[in-house]
Amino acid sequence: MFGLATTRPADAEERTFIAELQVGSEEAYNRLVAQYAPSVYRVAYRLLNNPADASDTAQEVFLRVFRGIGRFQNNCSLKTWIYRITVNAVSNQNRWWHRHRGNEVSLDSPENSPVSASLRQSDRSWDPFESVVSQETQELVQKALLRLPESARALLILREMEGLSYEEVGEILHVSLGTVKSRLARARLALKTELEALLAPAPGPVPVWSHAD
């Protein structure tokens, strides 16, 4: 009860899919990228607030996925595992981008990468906010998110924007279910405070009234 949050392991269909990935199936590779690239990019962008960095991070995530798929154990879902890799990759990017930014070269051309192709196909349909709120509100929420610590942003993005369960969020972040709920409550309050601050009218100059004699 007080341990790390856990989710159900991969089901039979997913285990078959994972086995295909592990033997190097190109069809399985393309299917994985098509299915998860928009989500990976979305999370990376929300955390980094930079399209180029988010695209680079998405490609790094899939490089890690395919390097590590042979060691994948079916004690969690593939989705949870990929989100975990994404959050970790973003943390690394935030720590090291100043040092490496000018020196790294993508393994794939942005135009030819399977990840980039999937992102182009998805266009902007990935954003769950788009159909219910205006672009202006999206930008306001993003600005408020960026005022929060990375750990709080990750919680809000995974739970509120990606719609993951508390258990999935806990497993991705390696924390207990109770910790997820308590930290999420604080993160929601912090986001509300930042939104209120952004929406508050800026104090204007005090008018100086001249009175005729």
mmCIF file of C-alpha atoms in Angstrom:
data_model
loop_
_atom_site.group_PDB
_atom_site.id
_atom_site.type_symbol
_atom_site.label_atom_id
_atom_site.label_comp_id
_atom_site.label_asym_id
_atom_site.label_seq_id
_atom_site.Cartn_x
_atom_site.Cartn_y
_atom_site.Cartn_z
ATOM 1 C CA MET A 1 0.000 0.000 0.000
ATOM 2 C CA PHE A 2 2.817 2.374 0.823
ATOM 3 C CA GLY A 3 5.219 1.240 -1.898
ATOM 4 C CA LEU A 4 5.717 2.615 -5.357
ATOM 5 C CA ALA A 5 2.629 2.990 -7.511
ATOM 6 C CA THR A 6 2.306 0.093 -9.924
ATOM 7 C CA THR A 7 0.378 -0.510 -13.118
ATOM 8 C CA ARG A 8 -0.666 -3.707 -14.813
ATOM 9 C CA PRO A 9 2.046 -5.373 -16.906
ATOM 10 C CA ALA A 10 1.801 -5.575 -20.672
ATOM 11 C CA ASP A 11 -1.108 -7.694 -21.924
ATOM 12 C CA ALA A 12 -0.753 -10.614 -24.357
ATOM 13 C CA GLU A 13 -1.182 -8.469 -27.478
ATOM 14 C CA GLU A 14 1.404 -5.971 -26.295
ATOM 15 C CA ARG A 15 3.835 -8.735 -25.352
ATOM 16 C CA THR A 16 3.590 -10.021 -28.926
ATOM 17 C CA PHE A 17 4.279 -6.516 -30.215
ATOM 18 C CA ILE A 18 7.273 -6.165 -27.888
ATOM 19 C CA ALA A 19 8.627 -9.505 -29.099
ATOM 20 C CA GLU A 20 8.434 -8.220 -32.687
ATOM 21 C CA LEU A 21 10.375 -5.121 -31.676
ATOM 22 C CA GLN A 22 12.972 -7.228 -29.917
ATOM 23 C CA VAL A 23 13.714 -9.223 -33.081
ATOM 24 C CA GLY A 24 14.099 -6.025 -35.105
ATOM 25 C CA SER A 25 10.837 -5.915 -37.061
ATOM 26 C CA GLU A 26 10.813 -2.768 -39.205
ATOM 27 C CA GLU A 27 7.006 -2.853 -39.348
ATOM 28 C CA ALA A 28 6.836 -2.931 -35.547
ATOM 29 C CA TYR A 29 9.365 -0.089 -35.369
ATOM 30 C CA ASN A 30 7.275 2.097 -37.684
ATOM 31 C CA ARG A 31 4.106 1.265 -35.768
ATOM 32 C CA LEU A 32 5.730 2.184 -32.456
ATOM 33 C CA VAL A 33 6.952 5.523 -33.770
ATOM 34 C CA ALA A 34 3.585 6.340 -35.339
ATOM 35 C CA GLN A 35 1.786 5.498 -32.103
ATOM 36 C CA TYR A 36 4.037 7.232 -29.592
ATOM 37 C CA ALA A 37 5.973 10.008 -31.365
ATOM 38 C CA PRO A 38 3.218 12.640 -30.969
ATOM 39 C CA SER A 39 2.897 11.942 -27.227
ATOM 40 C CA VAL A 40 6.662 11.964 -26.690
ATOM 41 C CA TYR A 41 7.047 15.244 -28.551
ATOM 42 C CA ARG A 42 4.078 16.771 -26.749
ATOM 43 C CA VAL A 43 5.471 16.006 -23.296
ATOM 44 C CA ALA A 44 8.960 17.160 -24.276
ATOM 45 C CA TYR A 45 7.626 20.413 -25.689
ATOM 46 C CA ARG A 46 5.470 21.145 -22.650
ATOM 47 C CA LEU A 47 8.493 20.636 -20.395
ATOM 48 C CA LEU A 48 11.129 22.358 -22.552
ATOM 49 C CA ASN A 49 9.031 25.018 -24.320
ATOM 50 C CA ASN A 50 11.273 24.821 -27.380
ATOM 51 C CA PRO A 51 10.196 23.013 -30.578
ATOM 52 C CA ALA A 52 13.740 22.225 -31.746
ATOM 53 C CA ASP A 53 14.790 20.892 -28.341
ATOM 54 C CA ALA A 54 11.570 18.881 -28.093
ATOM 55 C CA SER A 55 12.178 17.342 -31.526
ATOM 56 C CA ASP A 56 15.779 16.462 -30.625
ATOM 57 C CA THR A 57 14.606 14.969 -27.341
ATOM 58 C CA ALA A 58 11.921 12.902 -29.095
ATOM 59 C CA GLN A 59 14.528 11.395 -31.393
ATOM 60 C CA GLU A 60 16.795 10.697 -28.413
ATOM 61 C CA VAL A 61 13.892 8.966 -26.652
ATOM 62 C CA PHE A 62 13.297 6.578 -29.543
ATOM 63 C CA LEU A 63 17.005 5.895 -29.830
ATOM 64 C CA ARG A 64 16.953 4.863 -26.158
ATOM 65 C CA VAL A 65 13.790 2.829 -26.671
ATOM 66 C CA PHE A 66 15.265 0.775 -29.484
ATOM 67 C CA ARG A 67 18.575 0.352 -27.710
ATOM 68 C CA GLY A 68 16.800 -0.813 -24.575
ATOM 69 C CA ILE A 69 13.863 -2.806 -25.930
ATOM 70 C CA GLY A 70 15.833 -6.048 -25.701
ATOM 71 C CA ARG A 71 16.075 -5.574 -21.934
ATOM 72 C CA PHE A 72 12.437 -4.562 -21.493
ATOM 73 C CA GLN A 73 10.682 -6.594 -18.823
ATOM 74 C CA ASN A 74 6.919 -7.022 -18.876
ATOM 75 C CA ASN A 75 6.411 -5.651 -15.368
ATOM 76 C CA CYS A 76 4.867 -2.436 -16.699
ATOM 77 C CA SER A 77 3.199 -1.297 -19.895
ATOM 78 C CA LEU A 78 5.187 -0.168 -22.913
ATOM 79 C CA LYS A 79 3.478 3.217 -22.674
ATOM 80 C CA THR A 80 4.601 3.755 -19.080
ATOM 81 C CA TRP A 81 8.157 2.768 -19.979
ATOM 82 C CA ILE A 82 8.295 5.207 -22.915
ATOM 83 C CA TYR A 83 6.897 8.081 -20.848
ATOM 84 C CA ARG A 84 9.510 7.364 -18.180
ATOM 85 C CA ILE A 85 12.293 7.510 -20.757
ATOM 86 C CA THR A 86 10.833 10.782 -22.044
ATOM 87 C CA VAL A 87 10.767 12.459 -18.628
ATOM 88 C CA ASN A 88 14.328 11.302 -17.937
ATOM 89 C CA ALA A 89 15.526 12.544 -21.331
ATOM 90 C CA VAL A 90 13.985 15.957 -20.686
ATOM 91 C CA SER A 91 15.699 16.153 -17.290
ATOM 92 C CA ASN A 92 19.027 15.372 -18.936
ATOM 93 C CA GLN A 93 18.354 17.972 -21.610
ATOM 94 C CA ASN A 94 17.605 20.618 -18.999
ATOM 95 C CA ARG A 95 20.823 19.822 -17.126
ATOM 96 C CA TRP A 96 23.172 19.621 -20.070
ATOM 97 C CA TRP A 97 21.816 21.574 -23.027
ATOM 98 C CA HIS A 98 24.008 24.622 -22.377
ATOM 99 C CA ARG A 99 27.153 22.496 -22.656
ATOM 100 C CA HIS A 100 26.181 20.407 -25.678
ATOM 101 C CA ARG A 101 23.750 22.576 -27.616
ATOM 102 C CA GLY A 102 26.140 23.670 -30.366
ATOM 103 C CA ASN A 103 27.933 20.350 -30.705
ATOM 104 C CA GLU A 104 25.258 17.672 -31.113
ATOM 105 C CA VAL A 105 24.057 16.481 -34.497
ATOM 106 C CA SER A 106 20.831 14.532 -34.967
ATOM 107 C CA LEU A 107 21.226 10.934 -36.118
ATOM 108 C CA ASP A 108 18.506 11.474 -38.703
ATOM 109 C CA SER A 109 17.747 14.355 -40.998
ATOM 110 C CA PRO A 110 14.747 16.274 -39.613
ATOM 111 C CA GLU A 111 12.924 15.689 -42.898
ATOM 112 C CA ASN A 112 13.670 11.963 -43.185
ATOM 113 C CA SER A 113 13.460 10.803 -39.589
ATOM 114 C CA PRO A 114 10.532 8.423 -38.884
ATOM 115 C CA VAL A 115 9.896 10.415 -35.712
ATOM 116 C CA SER A 116 9.691 13.700 -37.628
ATOM 117 C CA ALA A 117 7.439 12.099 -40.234
ATOM 118 C CA SER A 118 5.019 10.952 -37.541
ATOM 119 C CA LEU A 119 4.991 14.422 -36.024
ATOM 120 C CA ARG A 120 4.206 15.975 -39.404
ATOM 121 C CA GLN A 121 1.355 13.522 -39.971
ATOM 122 C CA SER A 122 -0.118 14.242 -36.557
ATOM 123 C CA ASP A 123 0.053 17.986 -37.263
ATOM 124 C CA ARG A 124 -1.476 19.764 -34.259
ATOM 125 C CA SER A 125 -4.220 17.211 -33.612
ATOM 126 C CA TRP A 126 -2.280 15.979 -30.592
ATOM 127 C CA ASP A 127 -3.089 18.952 -28.392
ATOM 128 C CA PRO A 128 -6.094 18.078 -26.189
ATOM 129 C CA PHE A 129 -6.548 21.743 -25.318
ATOM 130 C CA GLU A 130 -6.965 22.856 -28.909
ATOM 131 C CA SER A 131 -10.594 21.826 -29.337
ATOM 132 C CA VAL A 132 -11.815 23.341 -26.089
ATOM 133 C CA VAL A 133 -9.806 26.476 -25.423
ATOM 134 C CA SER A 134 -8.273 29.228 -27.462
ATOM 135 C CA GLN A 135 -4.640 29.430 -28.519
ATOM 136 C CA GLU A 136 -4.286 32.405 -26.196
ATOM 137 C CA THR A 137 -5.350 30.301 -23.217
ATOM 138 C CA GLN A 138 -2.984 27.504 -24.212
ATOM 139 C CA GLU A 139 -0.115 29.974 -24.253
ATOM 140 C CA LEU A 140 -1.159 31.356 -20.884
ATOM 141 C CA VAL A 141 -1.232 27.877 -19.328
ATOM 142 C CA GLN A 142 2.160 27.080 -20.843
ATOM 143 C CA LYS A 143 3.608 30.313 -19.464
ATOM 144 C CA ALA A 144 2.252 29.489 -16.003
ATOM 145 C CA LEU A 145 3.615 25.935 -16.228
ATOM 146 C CA LEU A 146 7.088 27.255 -16.979
ATOM 147 C CA ARG A 147 7.053 29.167 -13.700
ATOM 148 C CA LEU A 148 6.764 25.893 -11.789
ATOM 149 C CA PRO A 149 9.588 23.500 -10.885
ATOM 150 C CA GLU A 150 10.211 20.766 -13.439
ATOM 151 C CA SER A 151 8.878 18.090 -11.074
ATOM 152 C CA ALA A 152 5.548 19.925 -10.705
ATOM 153 C CA ARG A 153 5.304 20.469 -14.462
ATOM 154 C CA ALA A 154 5.881 16.783 -15.110
ATOM 155 C CA LEU A 155 3.105 15.807 -12.706
ATOM 156 C CA LEU A 156 0.593 18.194 -14.250
ATOM 157 C CA ILE A 157 1.496 17.313 -17.823
ATOM 158 C CA LEU A 158 1.331 13.563 -17.293
ATOM 159 C CA ARG A 159 -1.883 13.580 -15.272
ATOM 160 C CA GLU A 160 -3.892 16.573 -16.494
ATOM 161 C CA MET A 161 -2.756 16.877 -20.119
ATOM 162 C CA GLU A 162 -1.812 13.321 -21.044
ATOM 163 C CA GLY A 163 -4.640 11.817 -18.992
ATOM 164 C CA LEU A 164 -2.517 9.126 -17.360
ATOM 165 C CA SER A 165 -3.764 7.409 -14.226
ATOM 166 C CA TYR A 166 -2.301 8.189 -10.803
ATOM 167 C CA GLU A 167 -0.719 4.738 -10.849
ATOM 168 C CA GLU A 168 0.920 5.346 -14.228
ATOM 169 C CA VAL A 169 2.255 8.728 -13.121
ATOM 170 C CA GLY A 170 3.672 7.193 -9.947
ATOM 171 C CA GLU A 171 5.392 4.437 -11.872
ATOM 172 C CA ILE A 172 6.868 6.871 -14.382
ATOM 173 C CA LEU A 173 8.208 9.162 -11.654
ATOM 174 C CA HIS A 174 9.153 6.352 -9.231
ATOM 175 C CA VAL A 175 6.968 7.604 -6.374
ATOM 176 C CA SER A 176 4.126 6.122 -4.346
ATOM 177 C CA LEU A 177 0.463 6.646 -5.117
ATOM 178 C CA GLY A 178 0.011 8.800 -2.017
ATOM 179 C CA THR A 179 2.977 10.947 -3.010
ATOM 180 C CA VAL A 180 1.546 11.443 -6.494
ATOM 181 C CA LYS A 181 -1.756 12.657 -5.061
ATOM 182 C CA SER A 182 -0.233 15.000 -2.481
ATOM 183 C CA ARG A 183 2.307 16.489 -4.887
ATOM 184 C CA LEU A 184 -0.311 16.859 -7.584
ATOM 185 C CA ALA A 185 -2.578 18.773 -5.210
ATOM 186 C CA ARG A 186 0.278 21.188 -4.471
ATOM 187 C CA ALA A 187 1.148 21.471 -8.161
ATOM 188 C CA ARG A 188 -2.457 22.313 -9.065
ATOM 189 C CA LEU A 189 -2.536 25.001 -6.397
ATOM 190 C CA ALA A 190 0.777 26.426 -7.595
ATOM 191 C CA LEU A 191 -0.468 26.499 -11.191
ATOM 192 C CA LYS A 192 -3.658 28.254 -10.101
ATOM 193 C CA THR A 193 -1.592 30.856 -8.248
ATOM 194 C CA GLU A 194 0.610 31.484 -11.283
ATOM 195 C CA LEU A 195 -2.394 31.768 -13.596
ATOM 196 C CA GLU A 196 -4.023 34.276 -11.263
ATOM 197 C CA ALA A 197 -0.801 36.295 -11.198
ATOM 198 C CA LEU A 198 -0.623 36.302 -14.997
ATOM 199 C CA LEU A 199 -4.273 37.303 -15.312
ATOM 200 C CA ALA A 200 -4.045 40.085 -12.736
ATOM 201 C CA PRO A 201 -4.110 43.521 -14.366
ATOM 202 C CA ALA A 202 -0.758 45.247 -14.350
ATOM 203 C CA PRO A 203 -0.698 48.329 -12.138
ATOM 204 C CA GLY A 204 -0.862 51.409 -14.306
ATOM 205 C CA PRO A 205 0.426 54.894 -13.633
ATOM 206 C CA VAL A 206 -1.464 56.886 -11.067
ATOM 207 C CA PRO A 207 -3.373 59.592 -12.954
ATOM 208 C CA VAL A 208 -2.461 63.149 -12.123
ATOM 209 C CA TRP A 209 -5.541 65.294 -12.241
ATOM 210 C CA SER A 210 -5.252 68.964 -13.019
ATOM 211 C CA HIS A 211 -7.957 71.182 -11.677
ATOM 212 C CA ALA A 212 -8.734 74.507 -13.221
ATOM 213 C CA ASP A 213 -8.710 77.386 -10.787
#
